[in-house]
JSON list of C-alpha atoms in Angstrom, two decimals:
[
{"chain": "A", "resi": 1, "resn": "UNK", "atom": "CA", "xyz": [7.78, -64.79, 257.26]},
{"chain": "A", "resi": 2, "resn": "UNK", "atom": "CA", "xyz": [4.53, -65.25, 255.37]},
{"chain": "A", "resi": 3, "resn": "UNK", "atom": "CA", "xyz": [3.23, -61.67, 255.65]},
{"chain": "A", "resi": 4, "resn": "UNK", "atom": "CA", "xyz": [1.87, -59.03, 257.97]},
{"chain": "A", "resi": 5, "resn": "UNK", "atom": "CA", "xyz": [-1.62, -58.29, 259.27]},
{"chain": "A", "resi": 6, "resn": "UNK", "atom": "CA", "xyz": [-3.07, -55.21, 260.89]},
{"chain": "A", "resi": 7, "resn": "UNK", "atom": "CA", "xyz": [-6.32, -55.50, 262.83]},
{"chain": "A", "resi": 8, "resn": "UNK", "atom": "CA", "xyz": [-8.37, -52.49, 263.83]},
{"chain": "A", "resi": 9, "resn": "UNK", "atom": "CA", "xyz": [-10.98, -53.19, 266.49]},
{"chain": "A", "resi": 10, "resn": "UNK", "atom": "CA", "xyz": [-13.63, -50.50, 266.76]},
{"chain": "A", "resi": 11, "resn": "UNK", "atom": "CA", "xyz": [-17.17, -49.78, 267.87]},
{"chain": "A", "resi": 12, "resn": "UNK", "atom": "CA", "xyz": [-19.63, -47.73, 265.88]},
{"chain": "A", "resi": 13, "resn": "UNK", "atom": "CA", "xyz": [-23.31, -47.01, 265.60]},
{"chain": "A", "resi": 14, "resn": "UNK", "atom": "CA", "xyz": [-22.62, -45.91, 262.00]},
{"chain": "A", "resi": 15, "resn": "UNK", "atom": "CA", "xyz": [-21.36, -49.09, 260.29]},
{"chain": "A", "resi": 16, "resn": "UNK", "atom": "CA", "xyz": [-22.72, -48.13, 256.87]},
{"chain": "A", "resi": 17, "resn": "UNK", "atom": "CA", "xyz": [-20.85, -44.81, 256.97]},
{"chain": "A", "resi": 18, "resn": "UNK", "atom": "CA", "xyz": [-17.63, -46.56, 258.01]},
{"chain": "A", "resi": 19, "resn": "UNK", "atom": "CA", "xyz": [-18.07, -49.09, 255.19]},
{"chain": "A", "resi": 20, "resn": "UNK", "atom": "CA", "xyz": [-18.65, -46.31, 252.64]},
{"chain": "A", "resi": 21, "resn": "UNK", "atom": "CA", "xyz": [-15.54, -44.47, 253.86]},
{"chain": "A", "resi": 22, "resn": "UNK", "atom": "CA", "xyz": [-13.41, -47.61, 253.58]},
{"chain": "A", "resi": 23, "resn": "UNK", "atom": "CA", "xyz": [-14.76, -48.44, 250.12]},
{"chain": "A", "resi": 24, "resn": "UNK", "atom": "CA", "xyz": [-14.08, -44.89, 248.91]},
{"chain": "A", "resi": 25, "resn": "UNK", "atom": "CA", "xyz": [-10.53, -45.10, 250.27]},
{"chain": "A", "resi": 26, "resn": "UNK", "atom": "CA", "xyz": [-9.95, -48.48, 248.61]},
{"chain": "A", "resi": 27, "resn": "UNK", "atom": "CA", "xyz": [-11.29, -47.26, 245.25]},
{"chain": "A", "resi": 28, "resn": "UNK", "atom": "CA", "xyz": [-9.16, -44.09, 245.29]},
{"chain": "A", "resi": 29, "resn": "UNK", "atom": "CA", "xyz": [-6.03, -45.99, 246.27]},
{"chain": "A", "resi": 30, "resn": "UNK", "atom": "CA", "xyz": [-6.65, -48.60, 243.57]},
{"chain": "A", "resi": 31, "resn": "UNK", "atom": "CA", "xyz": [-7.23, -45.90, 240.92]},
{"chain": "A", "resi": 32, "resn": "UNK", "atom": "CA", "xyz": [-4.01, -44.09, 241.87]},
{"chain": "A", "resi": 33, "resn": "UNK", "atom": "CA", "xyz": [-1.98, -47.29, 241.84]},
{"chain": "A", "resi": 34, "resn": "UNK", "atom": "CA", "xyz": [0.99, -45.75, 243.63]},
{"chain": "A", "resi": 35, "resn": "UNK", "atom": "CA", "xyz": [2.67, -46.74, 246.84]},
{"chain": "A", "resi": 36, "resn": "UNK", "atom": "CA", "xyz": [2.08, -49.73, 249.07]},
{"chain": "A", "resi": 37, "resn": "UNK", "atom": "CA", "xyz": [-1.36, -51.21, 249.27]},
{"chain": "A", "resi": 38, "resn": "UNK", "atom": "CA", "xyz": [-2.93, -54.01, 251.26]},
{"chain": "A", "resi": 39, "resn": "UNK", "atom": "CA", "xyz": [-3.03, -57.38, 249.55]},
{"chain": "A", "resi": 40, "resn": "UNK", "atom": "CA", "xyz": [-6.41, -58.08, 251.15]},
{"chain": "A", "resi": 41, "resn": "UNK", "atom": "CA", "xyz": [-8.85, -56.49, 253.55]},
{"chain": "A", "resi": 42, "resn": "UNK", "atom": "CA", "xyz": [-12.01, -57.69, 255.23]},
{"chain": "A", "resi": 43, "resn": "UNK", "atom": "CA", "xyz": [-14.39, -56.19, 257.76]},
{"chain": "A", "resi": 44, "resn": "UNK", "atom": "CA", "xyz": [-16.14, -58.35, 260.33]},
{"chain": "A", "resi": 45, "resn": "UNK", "atom": "CA", "xyz": [-19.06, -57.68, 262.69]},
{"chain": "A", "resi": 46, "resn": "UNK", "atom": "CA", "xyz": [-19.01, -59.30, 266.11]},
{"chain": "A", "resi": 47, "resn": "UNK", "atom": "CA", "xyz": [-22.12, -61.50, 266.50]},
{"chain": "A", "resi": 48, "resn": "UNK", "atom": "CA", "xyz": [-21.74, -61.57, 270.26]},
{"chain": "A", "resi": 49, "resn": "UNK", "atom": "CA", "xyz": [-21.30, -57.81, 270.74]},
{"chain": "A", "resi": 50, "resn": "UNK", "atom": "CA", "xyz": [-23.44, -55.73, 268.38]},
{"chain": "A", "resi": 51, "resn": "UNK", "atom": "CA", "xyz": [-21.71, -52.52, 267.36]},
{"chain": "A", "resi": 52, "resn": "UNK", "atom": "CA", "xyz": [-18.22, -54.05, 267.60]},
{"chain": "A", "resi": 53, "resn": "UNK", "atom": "CA", "xyz": [-16.24, -54.50, 264.37]},
{"chain": "A", "resi": 54, "resn": "UNK", "atom": "CA", "xyz": [-12.85, -55.62, 263.14]},
{"chain": "A", "resi": 55, "resn": "UNK", "atom": "CA", "xyz": [-11.02, -54.48, 260.01]},
{"chain": "A", "resi": 56, "resn": "UNK", "atom": "CA", "xyz": [-8.42, -57.07, 259.05]},
{"chain": "A", "resi": 57, "resn": "UNK", "atom": "CA", "xyz": [-5.85, -55.80, 256.56]},
{"chain": "A", "resi": 58, "resn": "UNK", "atom": "CA", "xyz": [-3.12, -57.99, 255.06]},
{"chain": "A", "resi": 59, "resn": "UNK", "atom": "CA", "xyz": [0.18, -56.71, 253.64]},
{"chain": "A", "resi": 60, "resn": "UNK", "atom": "CA", "xyz": [3.12, -58.37, 251.91]},
{"chain": "A", "resi": 61, "resn": "UNK", "atom": "CA", "xyz": [5.43, -57.25, 254.73]},
{"chain": "A", "resi": 62, "resn": "UNK", "atom": "CA", "xyz": [5.74, -55.19, 257.89]},
{"chain": "A", "resi": 63, "resn": "UNK", "atom": "CA", "xyz": [7.68, -52.60, 255.92]},
{"chain": "A", "resi": 64, "resn": "UNK", "atom": "CA", "xyz": [4.88, -52.22, 253.35]},
{"chain": "A", "resi": 65, "resn": "UNK", "atom": "CA", "xyz": [2.34, -51.80, 256.16]},
{"chain": "A", "resi": 66, "resn": "UNK", "atom": "CA", "xyz": [4.44, -49.14, 257.89]},
{"chain": "A", "resi": 67, "resn": "UNK", "atom": "CA", "xyz": [4.98, -47.29, 254.60]},
{"chain": "A", "resi": 68, "resn": "UNK", "atom": "CA", "xyz": [1.22, -47.42, 254.04]},
{"chain": "A", "resi": 69, "resn": "UNK", "atom": "CA", "xyz": [0.58, -46.10, 257.56]},
{"chain": "A", "resi": 70, "resn": "UNK", "atom": "CA", "xyz": [2.85, -43.10, 256.88]},
{"chain": "A", "resi": 71, "resn": "UNK", "atom": "CA", "xyz": [0.85, -41.93, 253.85]},
{"chain": "A", "resi": 72, "resn": "UNK", "atom": "CA", "xyz": [-1.21, -38.75, 254.18]},
{"chain": "A", "resi": 73, "resn": "UNK", "atom": "CA", "xyz": [-4.29, -40.39, 252.64]},
{"chain": "A", "resi": 74, "resn": "UNK", "atom": "CA", "xyz": [-4.12, -43.25, 255.16]},
{"chain": "A", "resi": 75, "resn": "UNK", "atom": "CA", "xyz": [-3.87, -40.79, 258.04]},
{"chain": "A", "resi": 76, "resn": "UNK", "atom": "CA", "xyz": [-6.81, -38.79, 256.69]},
{"chain": "A", "resi": 77, "resn": "UNK", "atom": "CA", "xyz": [-8.96, -41.91, 256.26]},
{"chain": "A", "resi": 78, "resn": "UNK", "atom": "CA", "xyz": [-8.08, -43.14, 259.75]},
{"chain": "A", "resi": 79, "resn": "UNK", "atom": "CA", "xyz": [-9.01, -39.78, 261.30]},
{"chain": "A", "resi": 80, "resn": "UNK", "atom": "CA", "xyz": [-12.35, -39.74, 259.47]},
{"chain": "A", "resi": 81, "resn": "UNK", "atom": "CA", "xyz": [-13.02, -43.32, 260.53]},
{"chain": "A", "resi": 82, "resn": "UNK", "atom": "CA", "xyz": [-12.33, -42.57, 264.18]},
{"chain": "A", "resi": 83, "resn": "UNK", "atom": "CA", "xyz": [-14.82, -39.66, 263.99]},
{"chain": "A", "resi": 84, "resn": "UNK", "atom": "CA", "xyz": [-17.47, -42.24, 263.06]},
{"chain": "A", "resi": 85, "resn": "UNK", "atom": "CA", "xyz": [-16.54, -44.52, 265.95]},
{"chain": "A", "resi": 86, "resn": "UNK", "atom": "CA", "xyz": [-18.00, -44.66, 269.42]},
{"chain": "A", "resi": 87, "resn": "UNK", "atom": "CA", "xyz": [-14.71, -44.26, 271.28]},
{"chain": "A", "resi": 88, "resn": "UNK", "atom": "CA", "xyz": [-11.11, -45.03, 270.39]},
{"chain": "A", "resi": 89, "resn": "UNK", "atom": "CA", "xyz": [-10.15, -48.03, 268.31]},
{"chain": "A", "resi": 90, "resn": "UNK", "atom": "CA", "xyz": [-7.58, -50.67, 269.19]},
{"chain": "A", "resi": 91, "resn": "UNK", "atom": "CA", "xyz": [-4.82, -51.47, 266.72]},
{"chain": "A", "resi": 92, "resn": "UNK", "atom": "CA", "xyz": [-2.94, -54.76, 266.45]},
{"chain": "A", "resi": 93, "resn": "UNK", "atom": "CA", "xyz": [0.18, -55.39, 264.34]},
{"chain": "A", "resi": 94, "resn": "UNK", "atom": "CA", "xyz": [0.72, -59.10, 263.68]},
{"chain": "A", "resi": 95, "resn": "UNK", "atom": "CA", "xyz": [3.38, -61.09, 261.90]},
{"chain": "A", "resi": 96, "resn": "UNK", "atom": "CA", "xyz": [1.77, -63.90, 259.95]},
{"chain": "A", "resi": 97, "resn": "UNK", "atom": "CA", "xyz": [3.53, -67.16, 260.70]},
{"chain": "A", "resi": 98, "resn": "UNK", "atom": "CA", "xyz": [1.22, -69.59, 258.93]},
{"chain": "A", "resi": 99, "resn": "UNK", "atom": "CA", "xyz": [-2.06, -69.74, 257.04]},
{"chain": "A", "resi": 100, "resn": "UNK", "atom": "CA", "xyz": [-4.51, -72.46, 256.08]}
]
């Protein structure tokens, strides 16, 4: 298997606040340097549905992603993010089978 991807689909009227929260989380995690971390993450805005966003987070493996999900700081960040959202998010866990 090539890797593992988590996608979070969410809606928010506060995209700048969500972006700042995610950047703060990334910087703290990088500075600590402990535990599993995503290999890559991007955020996308839906051109066809304003206010709809996707966070796409890549991991080396499913196990690394699940270990990351169990961390207290990940849970805290996720709770804060959902407070900034306009309704519940949708979460997708995907095995990567190929890439271009």
